[in-house]
CSV table of C-alpha atoms and ligand atoms in Angstrom, one decimal:
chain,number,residue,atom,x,y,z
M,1,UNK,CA,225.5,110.3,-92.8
M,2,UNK,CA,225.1,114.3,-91.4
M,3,UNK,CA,228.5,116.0,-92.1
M,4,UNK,CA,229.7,118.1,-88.9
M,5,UNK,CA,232.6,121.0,-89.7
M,6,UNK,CA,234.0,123.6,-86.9
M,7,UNK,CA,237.3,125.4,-85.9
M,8,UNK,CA,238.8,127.3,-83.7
M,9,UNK,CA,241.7,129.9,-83.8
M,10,UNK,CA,244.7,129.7,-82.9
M,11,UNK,CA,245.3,133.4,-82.1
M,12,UNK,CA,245.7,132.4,-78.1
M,13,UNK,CA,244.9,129.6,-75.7
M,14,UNK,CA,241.5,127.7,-75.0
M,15,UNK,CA,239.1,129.1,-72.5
M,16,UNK,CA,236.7,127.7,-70.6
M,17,UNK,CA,234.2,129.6,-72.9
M,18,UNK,CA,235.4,127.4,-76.2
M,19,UNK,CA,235.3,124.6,-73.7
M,20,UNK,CA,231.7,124.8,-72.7
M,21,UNK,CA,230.5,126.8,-76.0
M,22,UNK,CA,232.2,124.6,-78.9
M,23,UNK,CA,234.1,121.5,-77.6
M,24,UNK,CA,231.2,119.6,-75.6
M,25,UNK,CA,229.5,119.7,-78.5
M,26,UNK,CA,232.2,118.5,-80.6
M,27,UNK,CA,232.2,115.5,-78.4
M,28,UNK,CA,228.7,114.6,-78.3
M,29,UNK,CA,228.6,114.9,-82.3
M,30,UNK,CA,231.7,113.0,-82.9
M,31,UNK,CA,230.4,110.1,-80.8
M,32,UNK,CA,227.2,110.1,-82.7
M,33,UNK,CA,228.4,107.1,-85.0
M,34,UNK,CA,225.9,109.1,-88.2
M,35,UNK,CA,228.2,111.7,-88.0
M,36,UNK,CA,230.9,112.5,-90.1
M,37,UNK,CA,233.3,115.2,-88.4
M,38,UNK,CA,236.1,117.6,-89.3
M,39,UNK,CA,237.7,119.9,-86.7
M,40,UNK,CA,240.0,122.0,-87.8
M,41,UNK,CA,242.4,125.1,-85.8
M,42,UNK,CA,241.8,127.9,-88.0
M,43,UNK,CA,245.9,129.3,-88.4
M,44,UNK,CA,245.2,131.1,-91.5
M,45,UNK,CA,241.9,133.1,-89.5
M,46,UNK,CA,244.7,133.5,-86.6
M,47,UNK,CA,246.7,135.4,-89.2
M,48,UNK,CA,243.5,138.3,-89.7
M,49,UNK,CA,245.1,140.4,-86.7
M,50,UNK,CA,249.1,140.3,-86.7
M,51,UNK,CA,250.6,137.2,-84.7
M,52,UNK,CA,254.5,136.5,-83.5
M,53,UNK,CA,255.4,133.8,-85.1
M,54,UNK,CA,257.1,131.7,-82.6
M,55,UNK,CA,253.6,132.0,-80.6
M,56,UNK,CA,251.5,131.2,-83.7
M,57,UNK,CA,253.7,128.1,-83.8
M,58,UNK,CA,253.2,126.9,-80.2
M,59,UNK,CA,249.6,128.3,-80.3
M,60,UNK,CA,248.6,126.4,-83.1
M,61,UNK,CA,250.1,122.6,-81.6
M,62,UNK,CA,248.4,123.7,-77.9
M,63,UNK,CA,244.9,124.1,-79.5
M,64,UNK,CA,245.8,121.0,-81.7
M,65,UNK,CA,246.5,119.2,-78.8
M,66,UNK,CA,244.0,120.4,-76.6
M,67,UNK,CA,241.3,119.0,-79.2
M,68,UNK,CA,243.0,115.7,-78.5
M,69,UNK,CA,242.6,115.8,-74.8
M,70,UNK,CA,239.4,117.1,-74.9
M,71,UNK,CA,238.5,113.6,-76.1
M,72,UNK,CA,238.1,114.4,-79.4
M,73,UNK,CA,239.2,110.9,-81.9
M,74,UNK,CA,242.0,111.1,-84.4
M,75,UNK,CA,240.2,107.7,-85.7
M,76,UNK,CA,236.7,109.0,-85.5
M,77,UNK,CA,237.1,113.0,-86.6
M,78,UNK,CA,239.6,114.1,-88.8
M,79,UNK,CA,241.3,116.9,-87.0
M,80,UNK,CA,243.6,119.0,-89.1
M,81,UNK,CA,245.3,122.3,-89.6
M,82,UNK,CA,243.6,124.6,-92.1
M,83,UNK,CA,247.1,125.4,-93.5
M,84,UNK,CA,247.5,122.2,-94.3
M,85,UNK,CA,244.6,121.7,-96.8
M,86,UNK,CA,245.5,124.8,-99.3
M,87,UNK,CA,242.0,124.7,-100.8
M,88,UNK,CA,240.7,126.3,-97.7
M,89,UNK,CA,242.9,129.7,-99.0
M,90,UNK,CA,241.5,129.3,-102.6
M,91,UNK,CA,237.8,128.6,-101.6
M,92,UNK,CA,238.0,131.6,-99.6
M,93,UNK,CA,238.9,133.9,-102.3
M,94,UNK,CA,236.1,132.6,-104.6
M,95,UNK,CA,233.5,133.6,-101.5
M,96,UNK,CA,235.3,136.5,-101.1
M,97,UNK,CA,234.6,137.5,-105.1
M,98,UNK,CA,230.7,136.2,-104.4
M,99,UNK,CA,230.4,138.8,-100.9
M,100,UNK,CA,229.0,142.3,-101.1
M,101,UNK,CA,230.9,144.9,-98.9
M,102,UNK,CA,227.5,145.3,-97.5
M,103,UNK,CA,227.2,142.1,-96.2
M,104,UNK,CA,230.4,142.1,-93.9
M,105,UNK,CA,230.2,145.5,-93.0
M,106,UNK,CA,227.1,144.4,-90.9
M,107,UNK,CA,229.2,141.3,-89.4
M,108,UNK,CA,229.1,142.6,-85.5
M,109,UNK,CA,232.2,141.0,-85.1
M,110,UNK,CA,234.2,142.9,-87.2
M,111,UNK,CA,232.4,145.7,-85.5
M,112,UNK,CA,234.0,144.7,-82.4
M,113,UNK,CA,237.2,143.6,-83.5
M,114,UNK,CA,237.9,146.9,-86.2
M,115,UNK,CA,237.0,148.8,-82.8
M,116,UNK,CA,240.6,148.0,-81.5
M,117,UNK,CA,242.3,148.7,-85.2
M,118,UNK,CA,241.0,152.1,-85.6
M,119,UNK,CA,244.1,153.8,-87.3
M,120,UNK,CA,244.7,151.1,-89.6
M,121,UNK,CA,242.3,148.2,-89.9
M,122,UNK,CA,243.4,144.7,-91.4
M,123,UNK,CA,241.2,144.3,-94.4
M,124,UNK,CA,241.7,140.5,-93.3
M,125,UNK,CA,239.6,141.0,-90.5
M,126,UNK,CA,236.8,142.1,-93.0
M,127,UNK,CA,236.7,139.5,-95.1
M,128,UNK,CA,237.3,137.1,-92.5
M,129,UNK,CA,233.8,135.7,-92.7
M,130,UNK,CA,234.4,134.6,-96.6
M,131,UNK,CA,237.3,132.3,-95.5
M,132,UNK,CA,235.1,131.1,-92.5
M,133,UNK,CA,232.4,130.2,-95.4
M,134,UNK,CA,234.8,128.6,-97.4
M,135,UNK,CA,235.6,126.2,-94.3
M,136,UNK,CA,232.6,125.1,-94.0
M,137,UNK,CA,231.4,124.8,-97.7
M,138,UNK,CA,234.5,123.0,-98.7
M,139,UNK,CA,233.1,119.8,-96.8
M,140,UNK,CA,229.4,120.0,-97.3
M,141,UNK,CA,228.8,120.6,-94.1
M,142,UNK,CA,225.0,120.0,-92.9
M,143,UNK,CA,226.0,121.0,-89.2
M,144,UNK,CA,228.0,123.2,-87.3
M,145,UNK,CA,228.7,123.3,-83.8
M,146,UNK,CA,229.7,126.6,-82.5
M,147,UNK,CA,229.1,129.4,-79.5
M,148,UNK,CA,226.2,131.9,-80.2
M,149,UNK,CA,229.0,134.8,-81.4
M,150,UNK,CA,229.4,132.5,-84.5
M,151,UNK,CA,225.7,131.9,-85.7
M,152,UNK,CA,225.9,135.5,-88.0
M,153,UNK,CA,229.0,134.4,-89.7
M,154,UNK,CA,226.6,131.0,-90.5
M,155,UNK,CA,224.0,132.8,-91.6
M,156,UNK,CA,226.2,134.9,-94.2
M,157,UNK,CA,227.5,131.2,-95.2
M,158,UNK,CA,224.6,130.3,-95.8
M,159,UNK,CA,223.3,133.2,-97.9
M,160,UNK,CA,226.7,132.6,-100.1
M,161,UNK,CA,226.1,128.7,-100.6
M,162,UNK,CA,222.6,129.9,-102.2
M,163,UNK,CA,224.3,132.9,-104.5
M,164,UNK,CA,226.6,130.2,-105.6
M,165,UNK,CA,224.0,127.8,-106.0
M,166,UNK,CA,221.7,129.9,-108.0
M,167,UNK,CA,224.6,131.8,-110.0
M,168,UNK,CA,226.2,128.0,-111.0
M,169,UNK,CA,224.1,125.2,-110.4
M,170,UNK,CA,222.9,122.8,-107.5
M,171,UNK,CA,226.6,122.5,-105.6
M,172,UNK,CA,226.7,123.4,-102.1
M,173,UNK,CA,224.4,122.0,-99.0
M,174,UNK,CA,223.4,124.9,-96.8
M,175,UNK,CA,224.3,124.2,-93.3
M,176,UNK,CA,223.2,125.0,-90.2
M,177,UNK,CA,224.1,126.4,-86.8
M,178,UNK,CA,223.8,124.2,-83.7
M,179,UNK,CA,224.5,126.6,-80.9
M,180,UNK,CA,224.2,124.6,-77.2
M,181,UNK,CA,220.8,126.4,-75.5
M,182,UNK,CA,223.0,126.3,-72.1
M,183,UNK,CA,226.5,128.1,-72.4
M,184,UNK,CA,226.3,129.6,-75.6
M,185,UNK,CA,227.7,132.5,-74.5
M,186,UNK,CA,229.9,132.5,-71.2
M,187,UNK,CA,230.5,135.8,-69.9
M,188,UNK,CA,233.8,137.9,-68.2
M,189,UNK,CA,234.5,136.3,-64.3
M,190,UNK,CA,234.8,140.4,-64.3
M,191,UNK,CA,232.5,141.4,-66.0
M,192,UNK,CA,229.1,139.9,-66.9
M,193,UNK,CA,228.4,142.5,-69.9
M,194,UNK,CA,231.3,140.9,-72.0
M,195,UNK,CA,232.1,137.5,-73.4
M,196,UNK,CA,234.9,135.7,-71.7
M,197,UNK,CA,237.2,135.8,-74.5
M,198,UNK,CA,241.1,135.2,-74.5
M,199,UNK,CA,242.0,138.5,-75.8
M,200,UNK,CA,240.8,140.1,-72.3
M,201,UNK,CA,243.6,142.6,-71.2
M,202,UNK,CA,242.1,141.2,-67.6
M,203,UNK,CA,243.4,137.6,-66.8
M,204,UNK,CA,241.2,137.7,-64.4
M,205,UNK,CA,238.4,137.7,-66.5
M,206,UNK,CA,238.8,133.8,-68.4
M,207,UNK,CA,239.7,130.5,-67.5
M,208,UNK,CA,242.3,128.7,-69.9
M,209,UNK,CA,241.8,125.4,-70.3
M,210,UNK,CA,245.5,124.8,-68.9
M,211,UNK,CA,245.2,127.2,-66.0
M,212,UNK,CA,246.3,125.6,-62.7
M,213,UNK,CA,244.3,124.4,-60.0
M,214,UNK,CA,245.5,127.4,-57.8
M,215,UNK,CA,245.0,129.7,-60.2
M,216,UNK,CA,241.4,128.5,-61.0
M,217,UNK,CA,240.4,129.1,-57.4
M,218,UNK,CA,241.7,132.4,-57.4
M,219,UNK,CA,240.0,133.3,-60.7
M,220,UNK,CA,236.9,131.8,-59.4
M,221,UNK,CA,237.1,133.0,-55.6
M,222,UNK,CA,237.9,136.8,-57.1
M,223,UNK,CA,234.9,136.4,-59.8
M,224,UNK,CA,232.8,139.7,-59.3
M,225,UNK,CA,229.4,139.0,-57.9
M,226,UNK,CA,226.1,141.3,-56.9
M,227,UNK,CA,225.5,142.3,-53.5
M,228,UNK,CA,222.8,139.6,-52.7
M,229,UNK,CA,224.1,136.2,-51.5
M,230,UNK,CA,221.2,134.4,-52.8
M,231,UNK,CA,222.4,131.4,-55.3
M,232,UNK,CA,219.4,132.2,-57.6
M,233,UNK,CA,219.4,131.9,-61.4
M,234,UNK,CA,218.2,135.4,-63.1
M,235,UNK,CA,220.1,137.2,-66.1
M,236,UNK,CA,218.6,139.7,-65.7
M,237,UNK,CA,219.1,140.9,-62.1
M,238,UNK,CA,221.9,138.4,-61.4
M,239,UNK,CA,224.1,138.5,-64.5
M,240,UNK,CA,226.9,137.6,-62.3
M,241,UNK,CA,225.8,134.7,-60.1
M,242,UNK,CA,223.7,133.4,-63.1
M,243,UNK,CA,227.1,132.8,-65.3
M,244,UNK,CA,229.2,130.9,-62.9
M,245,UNK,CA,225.9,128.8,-62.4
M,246,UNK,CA,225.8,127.7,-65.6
M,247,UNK,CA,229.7,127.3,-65.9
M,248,UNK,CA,228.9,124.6,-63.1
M,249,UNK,CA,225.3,123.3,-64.7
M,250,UNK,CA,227.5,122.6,-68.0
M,251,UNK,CA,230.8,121.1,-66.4
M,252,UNK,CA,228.5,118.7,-64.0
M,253,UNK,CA,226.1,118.3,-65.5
M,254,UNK,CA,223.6,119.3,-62.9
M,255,UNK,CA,220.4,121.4,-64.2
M,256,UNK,CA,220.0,124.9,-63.1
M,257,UNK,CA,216.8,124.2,-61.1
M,258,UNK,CA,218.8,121.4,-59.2
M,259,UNK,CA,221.7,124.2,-58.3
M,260,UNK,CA,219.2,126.4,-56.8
M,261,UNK,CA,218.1,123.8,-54.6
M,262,UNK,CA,221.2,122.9,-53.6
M,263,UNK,CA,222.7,126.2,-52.7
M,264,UNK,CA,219.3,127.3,-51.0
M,265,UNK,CA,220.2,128.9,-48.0
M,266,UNK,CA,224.3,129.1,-48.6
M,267,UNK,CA,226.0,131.8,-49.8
M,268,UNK,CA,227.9,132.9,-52.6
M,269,UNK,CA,231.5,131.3,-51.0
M,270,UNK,CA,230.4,128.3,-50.4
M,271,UNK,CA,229.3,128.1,-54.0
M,272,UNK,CA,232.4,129.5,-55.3
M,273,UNK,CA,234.3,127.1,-53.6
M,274,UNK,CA,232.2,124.1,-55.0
M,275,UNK,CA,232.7,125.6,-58.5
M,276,UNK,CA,236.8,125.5,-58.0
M,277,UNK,CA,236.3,121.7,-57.6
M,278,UNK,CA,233.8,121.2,-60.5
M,279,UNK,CA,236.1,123.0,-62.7
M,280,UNK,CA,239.1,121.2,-61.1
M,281,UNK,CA,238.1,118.3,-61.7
M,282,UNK,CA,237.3,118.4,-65.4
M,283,UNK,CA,240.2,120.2,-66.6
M,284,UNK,CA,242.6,117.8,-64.1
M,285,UNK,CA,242.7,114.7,-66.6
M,286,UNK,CA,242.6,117.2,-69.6
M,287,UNK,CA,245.6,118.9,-69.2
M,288,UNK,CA,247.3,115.7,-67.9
M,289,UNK,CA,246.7,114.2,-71.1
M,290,UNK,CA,247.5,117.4,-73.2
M,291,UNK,CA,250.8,116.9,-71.2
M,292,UNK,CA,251.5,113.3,-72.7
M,293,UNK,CA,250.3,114.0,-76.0
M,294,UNK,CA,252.8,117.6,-76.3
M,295,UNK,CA,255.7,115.3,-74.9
M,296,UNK,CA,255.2,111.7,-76.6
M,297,UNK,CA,255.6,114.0,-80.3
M,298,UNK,CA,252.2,112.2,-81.4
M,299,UNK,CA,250.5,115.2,-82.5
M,300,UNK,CA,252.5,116.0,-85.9
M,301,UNK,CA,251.0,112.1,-86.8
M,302,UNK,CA,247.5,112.2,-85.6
M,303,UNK,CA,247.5,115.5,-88.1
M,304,UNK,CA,248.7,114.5,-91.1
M,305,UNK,CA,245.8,112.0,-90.5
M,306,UNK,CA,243.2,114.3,-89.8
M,307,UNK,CA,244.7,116.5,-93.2
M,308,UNK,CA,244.9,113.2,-95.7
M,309,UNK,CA,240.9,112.8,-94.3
M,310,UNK,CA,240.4,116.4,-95.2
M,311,UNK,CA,242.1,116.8,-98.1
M,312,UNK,CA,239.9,113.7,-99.7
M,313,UNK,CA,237.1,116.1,-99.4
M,314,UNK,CA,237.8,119.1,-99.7
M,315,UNK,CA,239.9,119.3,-103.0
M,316,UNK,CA,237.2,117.3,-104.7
M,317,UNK,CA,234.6,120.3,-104.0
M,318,UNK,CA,237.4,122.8,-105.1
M,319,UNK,CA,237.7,121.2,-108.6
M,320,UNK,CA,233.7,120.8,-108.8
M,321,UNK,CA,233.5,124.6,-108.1
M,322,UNK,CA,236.3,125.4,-110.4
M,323,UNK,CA,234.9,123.8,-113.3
M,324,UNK,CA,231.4,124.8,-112.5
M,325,UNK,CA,232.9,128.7,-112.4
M,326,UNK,CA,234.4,128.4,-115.9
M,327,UNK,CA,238.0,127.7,-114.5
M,328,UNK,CA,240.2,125.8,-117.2
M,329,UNK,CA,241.5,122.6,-115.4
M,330,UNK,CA,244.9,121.3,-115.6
M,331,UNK,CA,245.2,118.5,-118.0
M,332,UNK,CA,245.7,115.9,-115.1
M,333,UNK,CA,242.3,116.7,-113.5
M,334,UNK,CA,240.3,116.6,-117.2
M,335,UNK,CA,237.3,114.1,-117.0
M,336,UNK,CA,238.0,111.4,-119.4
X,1,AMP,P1,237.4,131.4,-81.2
X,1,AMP,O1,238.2,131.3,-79.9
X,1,AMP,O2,236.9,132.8,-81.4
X,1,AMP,O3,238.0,130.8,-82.4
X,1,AMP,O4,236.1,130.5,-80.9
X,1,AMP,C1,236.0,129.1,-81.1
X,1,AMP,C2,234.6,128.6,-80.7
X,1,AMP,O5,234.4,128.8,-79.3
X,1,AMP,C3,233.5,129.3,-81.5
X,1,AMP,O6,232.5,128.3,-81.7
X,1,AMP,C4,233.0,130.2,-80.5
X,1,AMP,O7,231.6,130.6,-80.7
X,1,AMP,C5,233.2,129.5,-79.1
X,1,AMP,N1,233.3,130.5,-78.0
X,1,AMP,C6,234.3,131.4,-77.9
X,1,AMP,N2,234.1,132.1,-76.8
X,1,AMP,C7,233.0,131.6,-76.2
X,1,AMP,C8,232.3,132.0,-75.0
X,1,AMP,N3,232.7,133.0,-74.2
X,1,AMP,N4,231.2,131.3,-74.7
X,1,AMP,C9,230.7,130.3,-75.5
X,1,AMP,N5,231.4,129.9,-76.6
X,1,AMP,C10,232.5,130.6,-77.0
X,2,LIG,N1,235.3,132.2,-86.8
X,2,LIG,C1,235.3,131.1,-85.8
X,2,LIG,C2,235.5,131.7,-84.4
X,2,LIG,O1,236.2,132.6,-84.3
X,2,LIG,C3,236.3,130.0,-86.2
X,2,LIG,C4,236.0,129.3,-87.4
X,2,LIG,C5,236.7,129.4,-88.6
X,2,LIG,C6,234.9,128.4,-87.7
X,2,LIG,N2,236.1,128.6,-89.6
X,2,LIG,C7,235.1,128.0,-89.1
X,2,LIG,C8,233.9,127.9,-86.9
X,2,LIG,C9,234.2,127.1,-89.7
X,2,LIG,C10,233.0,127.0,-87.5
X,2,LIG,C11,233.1,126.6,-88.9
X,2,LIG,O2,235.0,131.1,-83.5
């Protein structure tokens, strides 16, 4: 059995970018039956740049739920809140104690992120990656699926599993990135220099995974592309054109070479307006069943499963790395 570990945060709503980037390859690893996999919505990473409460709250069940309607299994993955597994807050303070200043101040992520802090920067955001290596150490994870923004923060995890390792004894597996090579990164509907992200002041530049179909076409129609009207794949010359091809190679499942040949000869609208549908037509039955699953009150249920599945795991590497650190255990966890 390969154990798989990822999260997301539940600082906004899904995009089409953690659609594409993380959550198809969720899917294809959960239905891989020598997979083991835990998927959790990262509230305490949320918390690393101030949140309103009441939003936190309702973020935290949408992403929850959109995990669920997504396809992912409550009876195949256990999908839980990192809140509710406490060890995740402890195992990030001991990685936190094992990190070197160094080592995060190169994180280009809190490059970008500190950018938009300058007066007063949350040292959360800093040492962000150490809870982000706890996560993942916590339940041995061999793989993790994530966008291509993530694969630094794996690598630091991975240099911390071995400090640990060589400071304390054989404990942690070292695992590994597995970044999709198609729609690892999807870029701004305005502008193809920067990562569609939710955090975008521009609405205009991301998709939500609960946007409506009329706003989708708008989004898509009013996506900013070159001067040519040739439906050709280049990143290079065509940044623009090239990213809503392979938003529509990735949600068809149609290769890039057989898009070219497709559009050869049309222009850029009548691509555009093929696109709406594509993206139409996955989201449709994914945000009717994120509908039923926020009404029916099933969600609260299908997580205390997901946390019972993670808690089984996780608090037994906690006490391993406890006692291997020179903690002194409570009398009720002593091995006989
Ligand atoms: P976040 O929303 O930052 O918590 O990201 C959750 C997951 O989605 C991570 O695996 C990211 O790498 C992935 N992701 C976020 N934005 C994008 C994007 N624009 N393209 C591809 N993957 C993304
Ligand atoms: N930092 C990740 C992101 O913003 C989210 C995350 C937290 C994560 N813990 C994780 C991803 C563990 C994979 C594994 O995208």
């Amino acid at each position: 059995m390969k154990r798989v570990m990822s999260g997301m945060q539940s600082s906004g709503t899904l995009t089409m970018g953690n659609y594409i980037g993380a959550i198809l390859n969720y899917k294809k690893l959960q239905d891989d039956p020598e997979n083991e996999c835990f998927f959790t919505v990262v509230d305490l990473h949320a918390i690393t740049t101030p949140q309103d409460p009441k939003l936190l709250k309702e973020q935290t069940e949408a992403v929850a739920a959109l995990y669920f309607a997504s396809g992912i299994d409550a009876d195949k993955s256990a999908v839980f809140l990192q809140s509710h597994v406490p060890a995740h807050a402890e195992m990030g303070w001991i990685m936190n104690t094992l990190s070197y200043m160094g080592e995060l101040e190169r994180m280009t992520q809190f490059k970008d992120k500190s950018q938009k802090h300058q007066e007063s920067i949350p040292s959360g955001l800093f040492t962000y990656p150490t809870l982000m290596a706890g996560d993942m150490l916590l339940y041995q994870a061999d793989i993790v699926p994530v966008g291509e923004d993530q694969k630094q923060h794996i690598e630091l995890t991975r240099d911390l599993a071995q400090r640990f390792n060589q400071r304390y004894g054989e404990t942690f597996k070292i695992p590994s990135s597995e970044i999709p090579e198609v729609g690892a990164r999807i870029m701004s509907l305005q502008d193809a220099k920067k990562k569609m992200s939710k955090s975008d002041e521009n609405q205009g530049g991301f998709i939500t995974m609960v946007d409506e179909p009329n706003v989708i076409k708008k989004k898509i129609m009013r996506a900013t592309t070159d001067s040519g009207n040739e439906v050709r794949f280049d990143k290079e010359e065509k940044p623009e054109i090239s990213n809503l091809m392979t938003i529509y190679s990735c949600l068809s499942g149609i290769s890039i070479k057989d898009i070219e040949k497709k559009y050869d000869g049309l222009m850029y609208g009548a691509f555009k307006k093929d696109l709406v549908d594509v993206v139409v037509e996955q989201f449709s039955p994914i945000q009717q069943k994120y509908k039923e699953i926020r009404e029916s009150g099933s969600l609260y249920h299908m997580l205390q499963q997901g946390a019972e599945k993670a808690h089984a795991v996780a608090d037994r590497t906690i006490e391993d790395v406890k006692e291997k650190m020179g903690f002194v255990l409570p009398v009720n966890k002593l091995k006989k």
